Tab-separated table of C-alpha atoms in Angstrom:
chain	number	residue	atom	x	y	z
A	1	MET	CA	126.079	132.885	76.877
A	2	GLU	CA	127.371	135.602	74.649
A	3	TYR	CA	123.926	137.337	75.448
A	4	ARG	CA	124.240	137.485	79.156
A	5	THR	CA	127.736	138.578	78.965
A	6	ARG	CA	126.437	141.621	77.039
A	7	THR	CA	123.460	142.280	79.357
A	8	LYS	CA	125.999	142.143	82.416
A	9	LYS	CA	128.002	144.339	80.923
A	10	LYS	CA	125.459	146.818	79.925
A	11	ARG	CA	124.260	146.724	83.791
A	12	LYS	CA	127.613	147.309	85.022
A	13	TRP	CA	128.138	150.169	82.557
A	14	LEU	CA	124.518	151.791	83.592
A	15	ARG	CA	125.217	151.013	87.411
A	16	ASN	CA	128.609	152.731	87.010
A	17	SER	CA	127.144	155.818	85.338
A	18	LEU	CA	124.640	156.505	87.540
A	19	LEU	CA	127.057	156.328	90.605
A	20	THR	CA	129.197	158.679	88.626
A	21	VAL	CA	125.959	161.072	88.294
A	22	LEU	CA	125.114	160.578	91.895
A	23	VAL	CA	128.858	161.448	92.954
A	24	LEU	CA	128.852	164.604	90.715
A	25	PHE	CA	125.436	165.613	92.321
A	26	ILE	CA	126.730	165.188	95.786
A	27	SER	CA	129.949	166.898	94.874
A	28	VAL	CA	128.014	169.787	93.552
A	29	ILE	CA	125.873	169.817	96.560
A	30	ILE	CA	128.789	169.902	98.933
A	31	TYR	CA	130.754	172.614	96.390
A	32	CYS	CA	127.447	174.928	96.830
A	33	VAL	CA	127.074	174.854	100.352
A	34	TYR	CA	130.763	175.284	101.156
A	35	GLN	CA	130.685	178.158	98.720
A	36	TYR	CA	127.417	179.389	100.471
A	37	LYS	CA	129.081	179.014	104.060
A	38	ASN	CA	132.499	180.908	102.791
A	39	GLY	CA	130.135	184.017	101.645
A	40	LEU	CA	128.451	184.171	104.968
A	41	ALA	CA	131.621	184.024	106.775
A	42	GLU	CA	133.100	186.771	104.471
A	43	ALA	CA	130.371	189.085	105.144
A	44	SER	CA	129.984	188.494	108.978
A	45	ASN	CA	132.148	191.054	110.079
A	46	GLY	CA	130.053	193.627	108.170
A	47	LYS	CA	126.998	195.579	108.727
A	48	HIS	CA	123.917	193.423	108.680
A	49	MET	CA	120.288	194.212	108.082
A	50	ASP	CA	118.213	194.420	111.471
A	51	ALA	CA	116.969	190.967	111.701
A	52	HIS	CA	114.439	192.445	114.701
A	53	THR	CA	112.870	194.814	112.054
A	54	SER	CA	109.181	193.629	111.480
A	55	TYR	CA	106.730	195.074	108.313
A	56	ASP	CA	103.393	194.274	107.475
A	57	ASP	CA	102.902	191.082	105.193
A	58	PHE	CA	103.706	191.904	101.780
A	59	GLN	CA	100.803	191.235	99.314
A	60	GLY	CA	102.413	191.021	96.076
A	61	ALA	CA	100.755	189.619	93.030
A	62	GLU	CA	101.707	186.097	91.634
A	63	PRO	CA	103.876	186.907	88.586
A	64	GLN	CA	102.237	186.351	85.359
A	65	PHE	CA	103.872	184.807	81.787
A	66	GLY	CA	107.106	184.143	83.391
A	67	GLU	CA	107.438	188.056	84.145
A	68	ILE	CA	108.720	189.111	87.872
A	69	ASN	CA	108.802	192.869	89.414
A	70	ILE	CA	110.826	193.226	92.003
A	71	LEU	CA	111.020	196.414	94.510
A	72	LEU	CA	114.516	197.036	95.264
A	73	LEU	CA	114.926	199.426	98.125
A	74	GLY	CA	117.948	201.094	99.451
A	75	SER	CA	117.576	202.026	102.930
A	76	ASP	CA	118.508	205.651	104.414
A	77	SER	CA	118.839	204.508	107.977
A	78	ARG	CA	121.452	206.308	109.643
A	79	GLY	CA	120.407	204.894	113.015
A	80	GLU	CA	117.001	205.571	112.620
A	81	GLU	CA	114.041	203.292	113.376
A	82	HIS	CA	112.072	204.021	110.865
A	83	ALA	CA	113.942	205.495	107.766
A	84	ARG	CA	113.070	206.598	104.466
A	85	SER	CA	113.705	204.876	101.392
A	86	ASP	CA	117.382	206.017	99.539
A	87	THR	CA	116.707	204.110	96.176
A	88	LEU	CA	113.604	202.956	94.667
A	89	MET	CA	114.013	200.667	91.732
A	90	ILE	CA	111.880	198.129	90.171
A	91	ALA	CA	113.757	195.319	88.672
A	92	HIS	CA	111.905	193.465	85.915
A	93	TYR	CA	112.967	190.571	84.724
A	94	ASN	CA	111.668	187.849	82.087
A	95	GLN	CA	112.296	184.233	82.628
A	96	LYS	CA	112.032	183.202	79.090
A	97	THR	CA	114.293	185.804	77.397
A	98	HIS	CA	116.517	186.175	80.514
A	99	ASN	CA	116.401	190.218	80.135
A	100	MET	CA	116.365	192.484	82.531
A	101	LYS	CA	115.078	195.993	83.008
A	102	VAL	CA	115.241	198.444	85.858
A	103	ALA	CA	112.787	201.290	86.319
A	104	SER	CA	114.243	204.055	89.043
A	105	ILE	CA	111.301	206.496	90.534
A	106	MET	CA	112.529	209.321	92.103
A	107	ARG	CA	112.564	209.805	95.706
A	108	ASP	CA	110.845	213.355	95.795
A	109	SER	CA	108.064	212.165	93.361
A	110	TYR	CA	104.891	213.797	94.708
A	111	VAL	CA	102.361	210.975	95.374
A	112	ASP	CA	99.349	209.719	96.973
A	113	ILE	CA	100.254	207.332	99.671
A	114	PRO	CA	97.431	204.726	100.815
A	115	GLU	CA	95.730	206.161	104.390
A	116	HIS	CA	98.482	209.016	104.581
A	117	GLY	CA	97.940	211.591	102.012
A	118	LYS	CA	100.230	213.197	99.871
A	119	ASN	CA	103.875	212.961	100.422
A	120	LYS	CA	107.356	212.157	98.719
A	121	ILE	CA	107.372	208.529	97.718
A	122	ASN	CA	110.519	207.664	99.469
A	123	ALA	CA	108.387	208.318	103.126
A	124	ALA	CA	106.187	205.223	102.011
A	125	PHE	CA	108.602	202.872	103.255
A	126	ALA	CA	109.398	204.886	106.498
A	127	LEU	CA	105.343	204.923	107.157
A	128	GLY	CA	104.842	201.228	106.195
A	129	GLY	CA	107.421	199.458	105.233
A	130	PRO	CA	107.806	197.653	101.445
A	131	GLU	CA	104.432	196.775	101.563
A	132	LEU	CA	103.439	200.343	101.590
A	133	VAL	CA	105.536	201.310	98.851
A	134	ARG	CA	104.083	198.184	96.901
A	135	LYS	CA	100.472	199.697	97.499
A	136	THR	CA	102.018	203.184	96.556
A	137	ILE	CA	103.193	201.935	93.435
A	138	LYS	CA	99.964	200.244	92.380
A	139	GLU	CA	97.600	203.090	93.242
A	140	ASN	CA	99.844	206.017	91.634
A	141	PHE	CA	101.169	203.780	88.242
A	142	ASP	CA	98.789	200.736	88.347
A	143	VAL	CA	101.803	198.372	88.446
A	144	ASP	CA	102.028	195.559	90.138
A	145	ILE	CA	104.956	194.156	92.180
A	146	ASN	CA	105.525	190.738	93.113
A	147	TYR	CA	108.553	190.647	95.316
A	148	TYR	CA	110.569	193.406	97.466
A	149	ALA	CA	114.486	193.353	98.147
A	150	ILE	CA	115.701	195.929	101.030
A	151	VAL	CA	119.589	196.402	100.589
A	152	ASP	CA	122.194	197.495	102.924
A	153	PHE	CA	124.769	199.607	100.757
A	154	GLU	CA	127.847	198.854	102.975
A	155	GLY	CA	127.303	194.983	102.011
A	156	PHE	CA	127.113	195.891	98.382
A	157	SER	CA	130.677	196.646	98.202
A	158	LYS	CA	131.382	193.057	99.188
A	159	ILE	CA	128.992	191.580	96.314
A	160	VAL	CA	130.380	193.619	93.937
A	161	ASP	CA	133.983	193.109	94.483
A	162	LEU	CA	132.828	189.249	94.263
A	163	VAL	CA	130.777	189.627	91.181
A	164	ALA	CA	133.581	192.144	89.567
A	165	PRO	CA	136.862	191.564	91.113
A	166	ASN	CA	138.301	193.562	88.523
A	167	GLY	CA	136.051	196.489	89.397
A	168	ILE	CA	133.782	198.717	87.411
A	169	GLU	CA	135.073	201.442	84.820
A	170	VAL	CA	133.570	204.909	84.968
A	171	ASP	CA	133.916	208.014	83.876
A	172	ILE	CA	133.880	210.907	86.672
A	173	PRO	CA	132.808	214.246	85.470
A	174	TYR	CA	134.294	216.292	88.686
A	175	GLU	CA	135.288	215.814	92.043
A	176	MET	CA	132.918	214.011	94.354
A	177	SER	CA	133.366	214.411	98.043
A	178	TYR	CA	130.520	216.181	100.143
A	179	GLY	CA	128.481	213.440	102.142
A	180	ILE	CA	129.881	210.140	100.889
A	181	GLY	CA	132.855	210.145	103.169
A	182	MET	CA	135.796	209.981	100.302
A	183	THR	CA	136.741	211.972	97.552
A	184	LEU	CA	136.668	210.626	94.000
A	185	LEU	CA	138.667	212.564	91.683
A	186	PRO	CA	137.359	213.325	87.835
A	187	GLY	CA	138.216	211.167	85.030
A	188	LYS	CA	138.149	207.510	83.730
A	189	GLN	CA	139.133	205.285	86.229
A	190	ILE	CA	138.217	201.363	87.887
A	191	LEU	CA	136.377	201.653	91.311
A	192	HIS	CA	135.877	198.939	93.158
A	193	GLY	CA	133.095	198.291	95.921
A	194	ASP	CA	133.741	200.392	98.860
A	195	LYS	CA	134.365	203.700	96.126
A	196	LEU	CA	131.361	202.446	93.820
A	197	ILE	CA	128.907	203.244	96.712
A	198	GLY	CA	130.314	206.243	97.108
A	199	TYR	CA	130.115	207.308	93.045
A	200	VAL	CA	126.044	205.952	93.519
A	201	ARG	CA	125.049	207.692	96.245
A	202	PHE	CA	126.955	211.267	95.514
A	203	ARG	CA	123.827	213.737	95.119
A	204	HIS	CA	125.593	217.158	95.192
A	205	ASP	CA	125.852	218.050	91.769
A	206	ARG	CA	124.663	220.166	89.388
A	207	LEU	CA	121.856	217.532	88.391
A	208	SER	CA	120.988	216.686	92.083
A	209	ASP	CA	119.210	213.444	92.721
A	210	PHE	CA	118.732	213.003	88.887
A	211	GLY	CA	122.515	212.418	88.564
A	212	ARG	CA	122.735	210.083	91.312
A	213	VAL	CA	119.772	208.063	89.600
A	214	GLU	CA	121.648	207.587	86.421
A	215	ARG	CA	124.597	206.788	87.947
A	216	GLN	CA	122.750	204.009	89.893
A	217	GLN	CA	121.280	202.577	86.507
A	218	GLU	CA	124.801	202.498	84.755
A	219	VAL	CA	126.438	200.705	87.712
A	220	VAL	CA	123.584	198.157	87.648
A	221	SER	CA	123.896	197.569	84.053
A	222	LYS	CA	127.902	197.367	84.275
A	223	ILE	CA	127.714	194.942	87.057
A	224	LYS	CA	124.718	192.832	85.424
A	225	ASP	CA	127.617	192.724	82.500
A	226	GLN	CA	130.544	191.810	84.435
A	227	ALA	CA	128.698	188.974	86.090
A	228	VAL	CA	127.932	187.554	82.651
A	229	GLY	CA	130.403	184.318	82.630
A	230	VAL	CA	131.602	181.115	83.769
A	231	HIS	CA	133.345	183.098	87.178
A	232	SER	CA	130.117	184.272	88.428
A	233	LEU	CA	128.248	180.945	87.504
A	234	LEU	CA	130.545	179.233	89.771
A	235	ASN	CA	130.597	181.944	92.601
A	236	LEU	CA	126.625	182.226	92.558
A	237	PRO	CA	126.451	180.089	95.772
A	238	LYS	CA	129.088	182.342	97.317
A	239	ILE	CA	127.568	185.586	95.826
A	240	LEU	CA	124.134	184.329	97.617
A	241	GLY	CA	125.803	183.773	100.874
A	242	MET	CA	127.571	186.791	101.109
A	243	ALA	CA	124.594	188.692	100.289
A	244	THR	CA	122.303	187.005	102.546
A	245	PRO	CA	122.960	189.113	105.482
A	246	TYR	CA	122.621	192.285	103.689
A	247	ILE	CA	119.712	191.858	101.618
A	248	ASP	CA	115.791	191.473	103.283
A	249	THR	CA	113.981	190.114	100.784
A	250	ASN	CA	110.733	187.625	100.425
A	251	VAL	CA	112.095	186.495	97.032
A	252	ASP	CA	112.337	182.676	97.433
A	253	THR	CA	115.745	180.643	97.098
A	254	PRO	CA	114.433	178.597	93.863
A	255	THR	CA	113.554	182.034	92.199
A	256	ILE	CA	116.507	183.599	93.244
A	257	LEU	CA	118.717	180.733	91.753
A	258	SER	CA	116.634	180.572	88.402
A	259	ILE	CA	117.168	184.483	88.066
A	260	GLY	CA	120.628	184.562	88.951
A	261	LYS	CA	121.503	181.222	86.942
A	262	GLY	CA	119.308	183.234	83.769
A	263	LEU	CA	121.109	186.549	83.872
A	264	ILE	CA	124.457	184.991	84.174
A	265	ALA	CA	124.172	181.949	81.842
A	266	GLY	CA	121.475	183.243	79.634
A	267	ASP	CA	121.800	185.023	76.269
A	268	SER	CA	120.391	188.060	78.064
A	269	LYS	CA	120.927	191.743	76.472
A	270	LYS	CA	122.144	194.977	78.202
A	271	VAL	CA	120.027	196.491	81.165
A	272	GLU	CA	117.060	198.674	79.767
A	273	SER	CA	116.424	201.282	82.101
A	274	ILE	CA	113.992	204.329	82.678
A	275	ARG	CA	113.595	207.358	85.017
A	276	ILE	CA	110.345	208.198	86.357
A	277	PRO	CA	109.689	211.101	86.182
A	278	LEU	CA	110.104	211.438	82.417
A	279	GLU	CA	111.809	214.683	81.386
A	280	ASP	CA	108.945	216.401	80.345
A	281	ALA	CA	106.589	214.968	82.601
A	282	TYR	CA	106.752	217.194	85.820
A	283	GLU	CA	107.234	220.253	87.434
A	284	ASP	CA	109.614	221.275	90.783
A	285	LYS	CA	107.212	222.708	93.318
A	286	THR	CA	107.277	223.455	96.846
A	287	VAL	CA	104.800	222.169	99.082
A	288	ASN	CA	104.146	221.598	103.071
A	289	VAL	CA	106.833	218.498	102.876
A	290	GLY	CA	109.612	220.383	101.073
A	291	ALA	CA	110.735	220.380	97.603
A	292	VAL	CA	109.011	217.894	95.308
A	293	LEU	CA	108.324	216.539	91.782
A	294	LYS	CA	104.832	217.249	90.606
A	295	LEU	CA	104.180	214.465	88.287
A	296	ASP	CA	102.099	214.327	85.165
A	297	PHE	CA	100.405	210.878	86.186
A	298	GLU	CA	99.063	210.103	83.004
A	299	LYS	CA	102.527	210.370	80.945
A	300	ASN	CA	104.401	208.883	83.773
A	301	LYS	CA	101.978	205.924	84.269
A	302	GLN	CA	101.888	205.040	80.553
A	303	ALA	CA	105.280	205.265	80.169
A	304	LEU	CA	106.105	203.228	83.344
A	305	ARG	CA	103.620	200.500	81.901
A	306	ASP	CA	104.731	200.410	78.451
A	307	PHE	CA	108.487	200.016	79.874
A	308	LEU	CA	107.506	197.031	82.358
A	309	SER	CA	105.484	195.279	79.212
A	310	SER	CA	107.055	192.345	77.300
A	311	SER	CA	107.657	192.911	73.646
A	312	ASP	CA	105.135	190.205	72.999
A	313	GLY	CA	102.260	192.454	73.970
A	314	SER	CA	101.747	190.768	77.505
A	315	SER	CA	101.782	193.298	80.200
A	316	GLN	CA	101.658	193.518	84.109
């Protein structure tokens, strides 16, 4: 009799535990859906990516050894149908260590664009979308790209404000105003999303596009640092919802969630960065397409491949 009583209590405890887990699971799903829809709703009043834009099928290689290379493209569209890429980065993520690296390729790098001849690398996007950019990177640097993401910088401000509600601290060396639709005064200060766009896009300084790339890498690293924590983990569904209208990507949802969770909750290091071309591996030239950076491809290709390789020796 006592044995039956214990068995019934055990079954009741197990049933109640399973019921509790089920309720929690459903609650999490409801919360995630609610947050995701909230994010979509907050993004609804902004400028969205053109849903009618079509590109050639992206033929990215399958990720190897838990390492992912994502081509990040900022479109320089000001109403043109075929705009050049304003920003070209390769974000490298290691699913085992949760570490992230960012390689920036200068927009004026003079490269061979498959089936189109020599041109600035930012022309590849206008000529053939992300797939032609992928082919161009493979041909010139022998690096495989797995996915792409085209970012609308107008949506960037809202996403940053959600990830880093307290803003991002920067040290502005001199007044920035020309070409960014605002005036940023020199000195240390906290910038929020809208002004952060101006900070990363300003290029009319003594360093020209080189200074802009440095600022972009600085902000990416600081946003990642701000994102680490419970606040961003809880807001991840909302962040994804808000980002959806502003990002055109072929990264599947499970991979996005895995990367987001890994970066936010994982024990990752600071974002490493590199700029291509290297400081001593290019020449300023003027050719038929204008002022370009003529690269020493052996030095730059090796540097990029080494940078995107794992510390344990596996490589792309």
